[in-house]
Amino acid sequence: MNLLSDRPANPTFVYVTLILCAVASVIASAWCIHIDDVINNDGVEYIRAAEQFAARNWAGAFAVHQWPFFSFLMWATGAALGTSYETAGQLLNTFFFTLSSLLFVGVVRAFGGTSQRLTALAALVAVLHPAFNEYRAFIIRDAGYLAFYLLALFFLAKSIQVWRWRYSVFVVSALLAASIFRIEGAVFLLSAPLLIMTARGENGGSPWTRLVLTVMAAAVLALVLGWWLIAPGGGAVANVAASSPLEVIGTAWHEITSSVSHKIAVLRTEFLGTYAAEYAWTLFVFAVIMILLSATFSQLTIPWALLTFGGLVVGVRFPHKSLNRIWLTLVGMHLAILLVFAVIKLFLAARYPLALAVTILILIPFALERVAQAIRWHELKTPARVLTVVLLLWAGGESISGLDNATRASAIKDAGLWLKDRATTPQSVV
């Protein structure tokens, strides 16, 4: 069996590839959990919310975490299997990350990568790239969001090959499931008409229809992000958002502009001083752009980003124009969401661009194929050979780093366990 053949992959080849990918994913999760046995900060909150669900204190669970469905799954899994909530969270994330790896291979195939070579390269990316491995030891809801986002993308791409209404239903259902893990899923869910029309391309109605859908999607995006912004402060609840959407959008806009104005004032008074105060807006815009770029490249990693840009420059594209439109639309929507977050918070957690990175990675197998076909090692000059080796080693090092996140907080865990055995009442020591 020639793994690098450009012949279409038969079902047996696909099944074997998926099985090997799943086994590698489970082993990677077990290894990452083994070397990092200290629970992450978010995981503590999810366990606290799961404990509230176990006590049938639904309001308490929402008070601990405003998006508590993952905690509900942890409670249900722990109750069903008789495990601790921490173990339940690790099992769920192992399942979701494994499912994400398999769905990534399916998405690449749905985007036209049906050959044995592209199927194998997609599985290789899903096994090696840090985006799939870096957070395997974490108890986070991002893995569930990523899995259902990829499922929606799979059906969206399949709808181009054979248009059926059931694919639209599957897309909406998958995005609905993604939205109960992260608010970004709700944004894509409410933008589903735009995505479906983009998938249908020229057969999806008039340009005016697509324009109206685009405006509607933008309005819904503003509504959801506005609700997300003001809900943590108790300024709005879901029923208010449903009954007075314009008021919510207006309030959200006021909160955003007030927050930005405060940041600009701080930059002027604390950083720039009197003589450079006029550059506050320039500094703010530069900071937001750098935060966005830094978080994105950190998640994607530089060598894989260079491969993506190189592939785009030399003309790597998906076989169908609608697939290119879908890919660009999704990348643009992810960047827009992250940009809004960066403007509001002036901060992006390292894992926020996870779905963006995985979306970009869909192009990587096609770029790798083009590179493999174009490069003739014996024809390369010495500088080109050195550069190729450096990039390969760099990419390999980044891949290993995703599986080498050994904990540095063992002493904190040991101290906490020591204190737990000796404390008379459960309370904070700070």
Coordinates of C-alpha atoms in Angstrom, one line a residue:
M1 CA 0.0 0.0 0.0
N2 CA 1.5 3.3 -1.1
L3 CA 0.6 6.0 1.4
L4 CA 1.7 8.8 -0.9
S5 CA -0.3 7.6 -3.9
D6 CA -2.5 10.2 -5.5
R7 CA -5.2 7.6 -6.2
P8 CA -8.6 8.1 -4.4
A9 CA -8.5 6.5 -1.0
N10 CA -10.8 3.5 -0.8
P11 CA -13.0 2.9 2.3
T12 CA -10.5 0.4 3.8
F13 CA -7.7 2.9 3.6
V14 CA -9.8 5.6 5.2
Y15 CA -11.0 3.4 8.0
V16 CA -7.5 2.2 8.8
T17 CA -6.2 5.8 8.8
L18 CA -9.0 6.9 11.1
I19 CA -8.4 4.1 13.5
L20 CA -4.6 4.8 13.7
C21 CA -5.4 8.5 14.1
A22 CA -7.8 7.7 17.0
V23 CA -5.3 5.4 18.7
A24 CA -2.6 8.0 18.4
S25 CA -4.9 10.7 19.8
V26 CA -5.9 8.6 22.8
I27 CA -2.2 7.8 23.5
A28 CA -1.3 11.5 23.2
S29 CA -4.1 12.4 25.7
A30 CA -2.9 9.7 28.2
W31 CA 0.7 10.9 27.9
C32 CA -0.2 14.6 28.3
I33 CA -2.4 13.9 31.4
H34 CA 0.4 11.8 32.8
I35 CA 3.0 14.5 32.6
D36 CA 0.6 17.3 33.8
D37 CA -1.4 16.0 36.7
V38 CA -2.1 19.4 38.1
I39 CA -5.6 20.7 37.2
N40 CA -5.8 24.0 35.3
N41 CA -7.5 27.1 36.8
D42 CA -10.6 26.8 34.6
G43 CA -10.9 23.2 35.4
V44 CA -11.3 24.1 39.1
E45 CA -14.3 26.3 38.2
Y46 CA -15.8 23.6 36.1
I47 CA -15.5 21.1 39.0
R48 CA -17.1 23.6 41.3
A49 CA -20.0 24.0 38.9
A50 CA -20.3 20.2 38.6
E51 CA -20.6 20.0 42.3
Q52 CA -23.4 22.5 42.3
F53 CA -25.2 20.4 39.6
A54 CA -24.7 17.3 41.8
A55 CA -26.4 19.2 44.7
R56 CA -29.3 20.2 42.3
N57 CA -28.3 23.8 42.8
W58 CA -28.8 25.0 39.2
A59 CA -28.6 28.7 40.1
G60 CA -25.4 28.0 42.0
A61 CA -23.9 26.3 38.9
F62 CA -24.7 29.3 36.7
A63 CA -23.3 31.6 39.4
V64 CA -20.0 29.7 39.3
H65 CA -19.8 29.7 35.5
Q66 CA -22.1 31.4 33.0
W67 CA -21.6 28.7 30.3
P68 CA -21.9 25.6 32.5
F69 CA -22.9 22.9 30.0
F70 CA -19.5 21.3 30.1
S71 CA -19.7 21.1 33.9
F72 CA -23.1 19.4 33.5
L73 CA -21.5 16.9 31.2
M74 CA -18.8 16.3 33.8
W75 CA -21.4 15.7 36.5
A76 CA -23.4 13.4 34.3
T77 CA -20.3 11.5 33.2
G78 CA -18.9 11.2 36.8
A79 CA -22.3 10.0 38.0
A80 CA -22.6 7.4 35.2
L81 CA -19.1 6.0 35.5
G82 CA -18.6 6.5 39.2
T83 CA -15.5 8.7 38.8
S84 CA -14.4 12.0 40.2
Y85 CA -15.3 15.1 38.3
E86 CA -11.7 15.7 37.4
T87 CA -11.4 12.3 35.8
A88 CA -14.8 12.8 34.1
G89 CA -13.5 16.1 32.6
Q90 CA -10.3 14.4 31.4
L91 CA -12.3 11.6 29.8
L92 CA -14.6 14.1 28.0
N93 CA -11.7 16.1 26.7
T94 CA -9.9 12.9 25.5
F95 CA -13.1 12.0 23.6
F96 CA -13.6 15.5 22.1
F97 CA -10.0 15.9 21.1
T98 CA -10.0 12.5 19.5
L99 CA -13.2 13.3 17.7
S100 CA -11.7 16.6 16.6
S101 CA -8.7 14.8 15.1
L102 CA -11.0 12.4 13.2
L103 CA -13.3 15.1 12.0
F104 CA -10.3 17.1 10.8
V105 CA -9.4 14.3 8.5
G106 CA -13.0 14.1 7.3
V107 CA -13.1 17.9 6.7
V108 CA -10.0 17.8 4.6
R109 CA -11.5 15.0 2.5
A110 CA -14.8 17.0 2.2
F111 CA -12.7 19.9 1.0
G112 CA -11.4 17.8 -1.9
G113 CA -8.5 15.9 -0.3
T114 CA -9.8 12.4 -1.2
S115 CA -6.5 10.9 -2.4
Q116 CA -4.5 8.5 -0.2
R117 CA -1.7 11.1 0.0
L118 CA -4.0 13.9 1.2
T119 CA -5.8 11.7 3.6
A120 CA -2.6 10.5 5.2
L121 CA -1.2 14.1 5.4
A122 CA -4.4 15.2 7.1
A123 CA -4.1 12.5 9.7
L124 CA -0.4 13.5 10.2
V125 CA -1.4 17.1 10.8
A126 CA -4.1 16.0 13.2
V127 CA -1.7 13.9 15.2
L128 CA 1.3 16.2 15.2
H129 CA 0.2 19.8 15.3
P130 CA 0.2 21.5 18.7
A131 CA -3.3 22.8 18.2
F132 CA -4.6 19.3 18.7
N133 CA -2.2 18.3 21.5
E134 CA -1.3 21.4 23.6
Y135 CA -4.5 21.4 25.7
R136 CA -5.1 17.6 26.1
A137 CA -4.3 17.7 29.8
F138 CA -6.6 20.7 30.4
I139 CA -10.2 20.5 31.6
I140 CA -11.7 23.0 29.2
R141 CA -14.8 23.3 27.1
D142 CA -12.9 24.3 24.0
A143 CA -12.5 20.7 22.9
G144 CA -16.2 20.2 22.7
Y145 CA -16.7 23.4 20.8
L146 CA -13.9 22.5 18.4
A147 CA -15.4 19.0 17.7
F148 CA -18.9 20.3 16.9
Y149 CA -17.5 23.2 14.9
L150 CA -15.6 20.8 12.7
L151 CA -18.7 18.6 12.4
A152 CA -20.7 21.6 11.1
L153 CA -17.8 22.4 8.7
F154 CA -17.8 18.8 7.4
F155 CA -21.5 18.9 6.6
L156 CA -21.2 22.4 5.1
A157 CA -18.5 21.2 2.7
K158 CA -20.4 18.1 1.9
S159 CA -23.4 20.2 0.9
I160 CA -21.4 21.5 -2.0
Q161 CA -20.9 18.1 -3.5
V162 CA -24.6 17.1 -3.3
W163 CA -27.1 19.7 -2.2
R164 CA -29.7 18.4 0.2
W165 CA -31.7 20.3 2.9
R166 CA -30.7 17.7 5.5
Y167 CA -27.1 19.0 5.3
S168 CA -28.3 22.4 6.3
V169 CA -30.2 20.8 9.2
F170 CA -27.0 19.0 10.2
V171 CA -25.0 22.2 10.0
V172 CA -27.4 24.1 12.2
S173 CA -27.6 21.2 14.7
A174 CA -23.8 20.9 15.0
L175 CA -23.5 24.7 15.5
L176 CA -26.2 24.6 18.1
A177 CA -24.2 21.9 19.9
A178 CA -21.0 24.0 19.6
S179 CA -22.8 27.1 21.0
I180 CA -23.5 25.4 24.3
F181 CA -19.7 25.1 24.8
R182 CA -18.6 28.5 23.7
I183 CA -20.3 31.8 22.7
E184 CA -18.4 31.7 19.4
G185 CA -20.6 28.8 18.5
A186 CA -23.7 31.0 19.0
V187 CA -22.2 33.6 16.6
F188 CA -21.7 31.0 13.9
L189 CA -25.1 29.5 14.6
L190 CA -26.8 32.8 14.1
S191 CA -24.7 33.4 11.0
A192 CA -25.6 30.0 9.5
P193 CA -27.8 31.4 6.7
L194 CA -24.8 33.3 5.4
L195 CA -22.6 30.2 5.6
I196 CA -25.2 28.1 3.8
M197 CA -25.7 30.7 1.1
T198 CA -21.9 30.9 0.7
A199 CA -21.8 27.1 0.3
R200 CA -24.5 27.2 -2.4
G201 CA -22.6 29.8 -4.4
E202 CA -24.2 31.0 -7.6
N203 CA -27.2 28.7 -7.0
G204 CA -28.0 30.3 -3.6
G205 CA -30.2 33.2 -4.7
S206 CA -29.5 36.7 -5.9
P207 CA -26.6 38.9 -4.8
W208 CA -29.2 41.1 -3.0
T209 CA -30.3 38.1 -1.0
R210 CA -26.8 37.3 0.0
L211 CA -26.2 41.0 0.9
V212 CA -29.3 41.0 3.2
L213 CA -28.1 37.8 4.8
T214 CA -24.6 39.3 5.4
V215 CA -26.1 42.4 7.0
M216 CA -28.4 40.2 9.2
A217 CA -25.4 38.1 10.2
A218 CA -23.4 41.2 11.1
A219 CA -26.3 42.5 13.2
V220 CA -26.7 39.2 15.0
L221 CA -23.0 39.1 15.6
A222 CA -23.2 42.5 17.3
L223 CA -26.2 41.4 19.3
V224 CA -24.5 38.2 20.6
L225 CA -21.2 39.9 21.4
G226 CA -23.1 42.8 23.1
W227 CA -25.0 40.3 25.2
W228 CA -21.8 38.5 26.1
L229 CA -20.2 41.8 27.1
I230 CA -22.8 43.2 29.4
A231 CA -24.3 39.9 30.8
P232 CA -21.3 39.3 33.2
G233 CA -22.0 42.6 34.9
G234 CA -25.6 41.7 35.4
G235 CA -26.8 44.3 32.8
A236 CA -28.8 42.0 30.6
V237 CA -30.3 38.6 30.6
A238 CA -31.5 36.4 27.7
N239 CA -35.1 37.5 27.8
V240 CA -34.1 41.2 27.6
A241 CA -31.9 40.4 24.6
A242 CA -34.9 38.7 22.9
S243 CA -37.5 41.4 23.7
S244 CA -35.3 44.5 23.1
P245 CA -32.4 43.6 20.8
L246 CA -31.8 47.1 19.7
E247 CA -31.5 48.3 23.3
V248 CA -29.0 45.5 24.0
I249 CA -27.0 46.4 20.9
G250 CA -27.0 50.1 21.9
T251 CA -26.0 49.3 25.5
A252 CA -23.3 47.0 24.2
W253 CA -22.0 49.7 21.9
H254 CA -22.0 52.2 24.8
E255 CA -20.1 49.8 27.0
I256 CA -17.5 49.1 24.3
T257 CA -16.9 52.7 23.5
S258 CA -16.6 53.6 27.2
S259 CA -14.2 50.8 27.8
V260 CA -12.0 51.9 24.8
S261 CA -12.2 55.5 25.9
H262 CA -10.9 54.5 29.4
K263 CA -8.1 52.5 27.9
I264 CA -7.1 55.5 25.7
A265 CA -7.1 57.7 28.8
V266 CA -4.9 55.3 30.6
L267 CA -2.4 55.2 27.7
R268 CA -2.3 59.0 27.6
T269 CA -1.8 59.6 31.3
E270 CA 0.2 56.6 32.4
F271 CA 2.4 55.7 29.3
L272 CA 2.7 58.5 26.8
G273 CA 2.6 61.7 28.9
T274 CA 1.7 65.2 27.8
Y275 CA 3.9 65.5 24.7
A276 CA 3.0 62.2 23.1
A277 CA -0.7 62.0 24.1
E278 CA -1.8 62.4 20.5
Y279 CA -0.4 58.9 19.7
A280 CA -2.7 57.1 22.1
W281 CA -5.0 55.9 19.4
T282 CA -2.1 54.7 17.3
L283 CA -0.6 52.8 20.2
F284 CA -4.0 51.3 21.0
V285 CA -4.6 50.1 17.5
F286 CA -1.0 48.7 17.3
A287 CA -1.5 46.9 20.6
V288 CA -4.8 45.3 19.5
I289 CA -3.2 44.2 16.2
M290 CA -0.2 42.8 17.9
I291 CA -2.3 40.9 20.5
L292 CA -4.3 39.4 17.7
L293 CA -1.3 38.4 15.6
S294 CA 0.7 37.2 18.5
A295 CA -2.1 34.9 19.7
T296 CA -2.8 33.6 16.2
F297 CA 0.8 32.8 15.3
S298 CA 1.4 31.4 18.8
Q299 CA -1.4 28.9 18.2
L300 CA -0.7 28.2 14.6
T301 CA 3.1 28.3 15.1
I302 CA 5.5 30.1 12.8
P303 CA 6.7 27.2 10.5
W304 CA 3.1 26.0 9.9
A305 CA 2.1 29.6 9.3
L306 CA 4.9 30.1 6.7
L307 CA 3.7 26.9 5.0
T308 CA 0.2 28.3 4.8
F309 CA 1.3 31.6 3.4
G310 CA 3.7 29.9 1.0
G311 CA 0.9 27.7 -0.2
L312 CA -1.4 30.6 -0.8
V313 CA 1.3 32.5 -2.7
V314 CA 2.1 29.6 -5.1
G315 CA -1.6 29.2 -5.8
V316 CA -2.7 26.3 -3.5
R317 CA -6.5 26.3 -3.6
F318 CA -9.3 23.9 -2.9
P319 CA -10.9 22.2 -5.9
H320 CA -14.2 24.0 -5.8
K321 CA -14.6 27.8 -5.7
S322 CA -17.3 27.6 -3.0
L323 CA -14.9 25.8 -0.7
N324 CA -12.5 28.7 -1.1
R325 CA -15.3 31.1 -0.2
I326 CA -16.3 29.1 2.8
W327 CA -12.7 28.8 4.1
L328 CA -12.1 32.6 3.7
T329 CA -15.4 33.4 5.3
L330 CA -14.7 31.3 8.3
V331 CA -11.2 32.6 8.7
G332 CA -12.6 36.2 8.4
M333 CA -15.3 35.5 11.0
H334 CA -12.9 34.0 13.4
L335 CA -10.6 37.0 13.0
A336 CA -13.5 39.4 13.5
I337 CA -14.6 37.7 16.7
L338 CA -11.1 37.7 18.1
L339 CA -10.7 41.3 17.1
V340 CA -13.8 42.3 19.1
F341 CA -12.5 40.4 22.1
A342 CA -9.1 42.0 21.8
V343 CA -10.6 45.5 21.6
I344 CA -12.9 44.9 24.6
K345 CA -10.4 43.1 26.9
L346 CA -7.1 44.1 25.4
F347 CA -6.2 40.4 26.0
L348 CA -6.5 37.1 24.3
A349 CA -5.9 33.8 26.1
A350 CA -3.6 31.5 24.2
R351 CA -6.3 29.0 23.3
Y352 CA -8.8 31.5 22.0
P353 CA -7.6 31.2 18.4
L354 CA -7.7 27.4 18.6
A355 CA -10.6 27.0 16.1
L356 CA -9.1 29.7 13.8
A357 CA -5.8 27.7 13.7
V358 CA -7.6 24.5 13.0
T359 CA -9.5 26.2 10.2
I360 CA -6.3 27.5 8.6
L361 CA -4.7 24.0 9.0
I362 CA -7.3 22.6 6.5
L363 CA -5.1 24.1 3.8
I364 CA -1.9 22.5 5.1
P365 CA -2.3 19.0 3.6
F366 CA -2.8 20.6 0.1
A367 CA 0.2 22.9 0.7
L368 CA 2.4 19.9 1.8
E369 CA 1.4 18.0 -1.3
R370 CA 2.4 21.0 -3.5
V371 CA 5.7 21.3 -1.7
A372 CA 6.4 17.6 -2.1
Q373 CA 5.7 17.7 -5.8
A374 CA 7.7 20.9 -6.4
I375 CA 10.8 20.2 -4.4
R376 CA 13.6 18.2 -6.1
W377 CA 16.2 17.7 -3.4
H378 CA 19.0 17.0 -5.8
E379 CA 18.3 20.3 -7.6
L380 CA 18.3 22.5 -4.5
K381 CA 21.3 24.6 -3.8
T382 CA 23.0 24.5 -0.4
P383 CA 21.2 27.6 1.1
A384 CA 17.8 26.2 0.0
R385 CA 18.7 22.8 1.5
V386 CA 19.7 24.4 4.8
L387 CA 16.5 26.5 4.9
T388 CA 14.4 23.4 4.3
V389 CA 16.1 21.4 7.0
V390 CA 15.8 24.3 9.5
L391 CA 12.1 24.7 8.8
L392 CA 11.5 20.9 9.1
L393 CA 13.4 20.8 12.4
W394 CA 11.5 23.8 13.6
A395 CA 8.1 22.3 12.7
G396 CA 9.1 19.1 14.3
G397 CA 10.2 20.9 17.5
E398 CA 6.9 22.8 17.6
S399 CA 5.1 19.4 17.3
I400 CA 7.1 17.9 20.1
S401 CA 6.4 20.9 22.3
G402 CA 2.7 20.2 22.1
L403 CA 3.4 16.8 23.7
D404 CA 5.9 18.1 26.2
N405 CA 3.9 20.3 28.6
A406 CA 5.1 18.8 31.8
T407 CA 3.6 20.5 34.8
R408 CA 5.6 23.1 36.7
A409 CA 3.0 23.3 39.6
S410 CA 3.6 20.1 41.4
A411 CA 4.8 21.9 44.5
I412 CA 1.6 24.0 44.6
K413 CA -0.5 20.8 44.3
D414 CA 1.5 19.1 47.1
A415 CA 1.1 22.2 49.3
G416 CA -2.6 22.2 48.7
L417 CA -3.0 18.6 49.6
W418 CA -0.9 19.1 52.7
L419 CA -3.1 22.0 53.7
K420 CA -6.3 20.1 53.0
D421 CA -5.3 17.4 55.4
R422 CA -4.6 19.9 58.2
A423 CA -7.2 22.6 57.7
T424 CA -10.1 22.6 60.1
T425 CA -12.5 24.5 57.9
P426 CA -12.6 24.8 54.1
Q427 CA -11.7 28.3 53.3
S428 CA -9.2 30.4 51.4
V429 CA -5.8 31.0 53.0
V430 CA -5.3 34.3 51.2

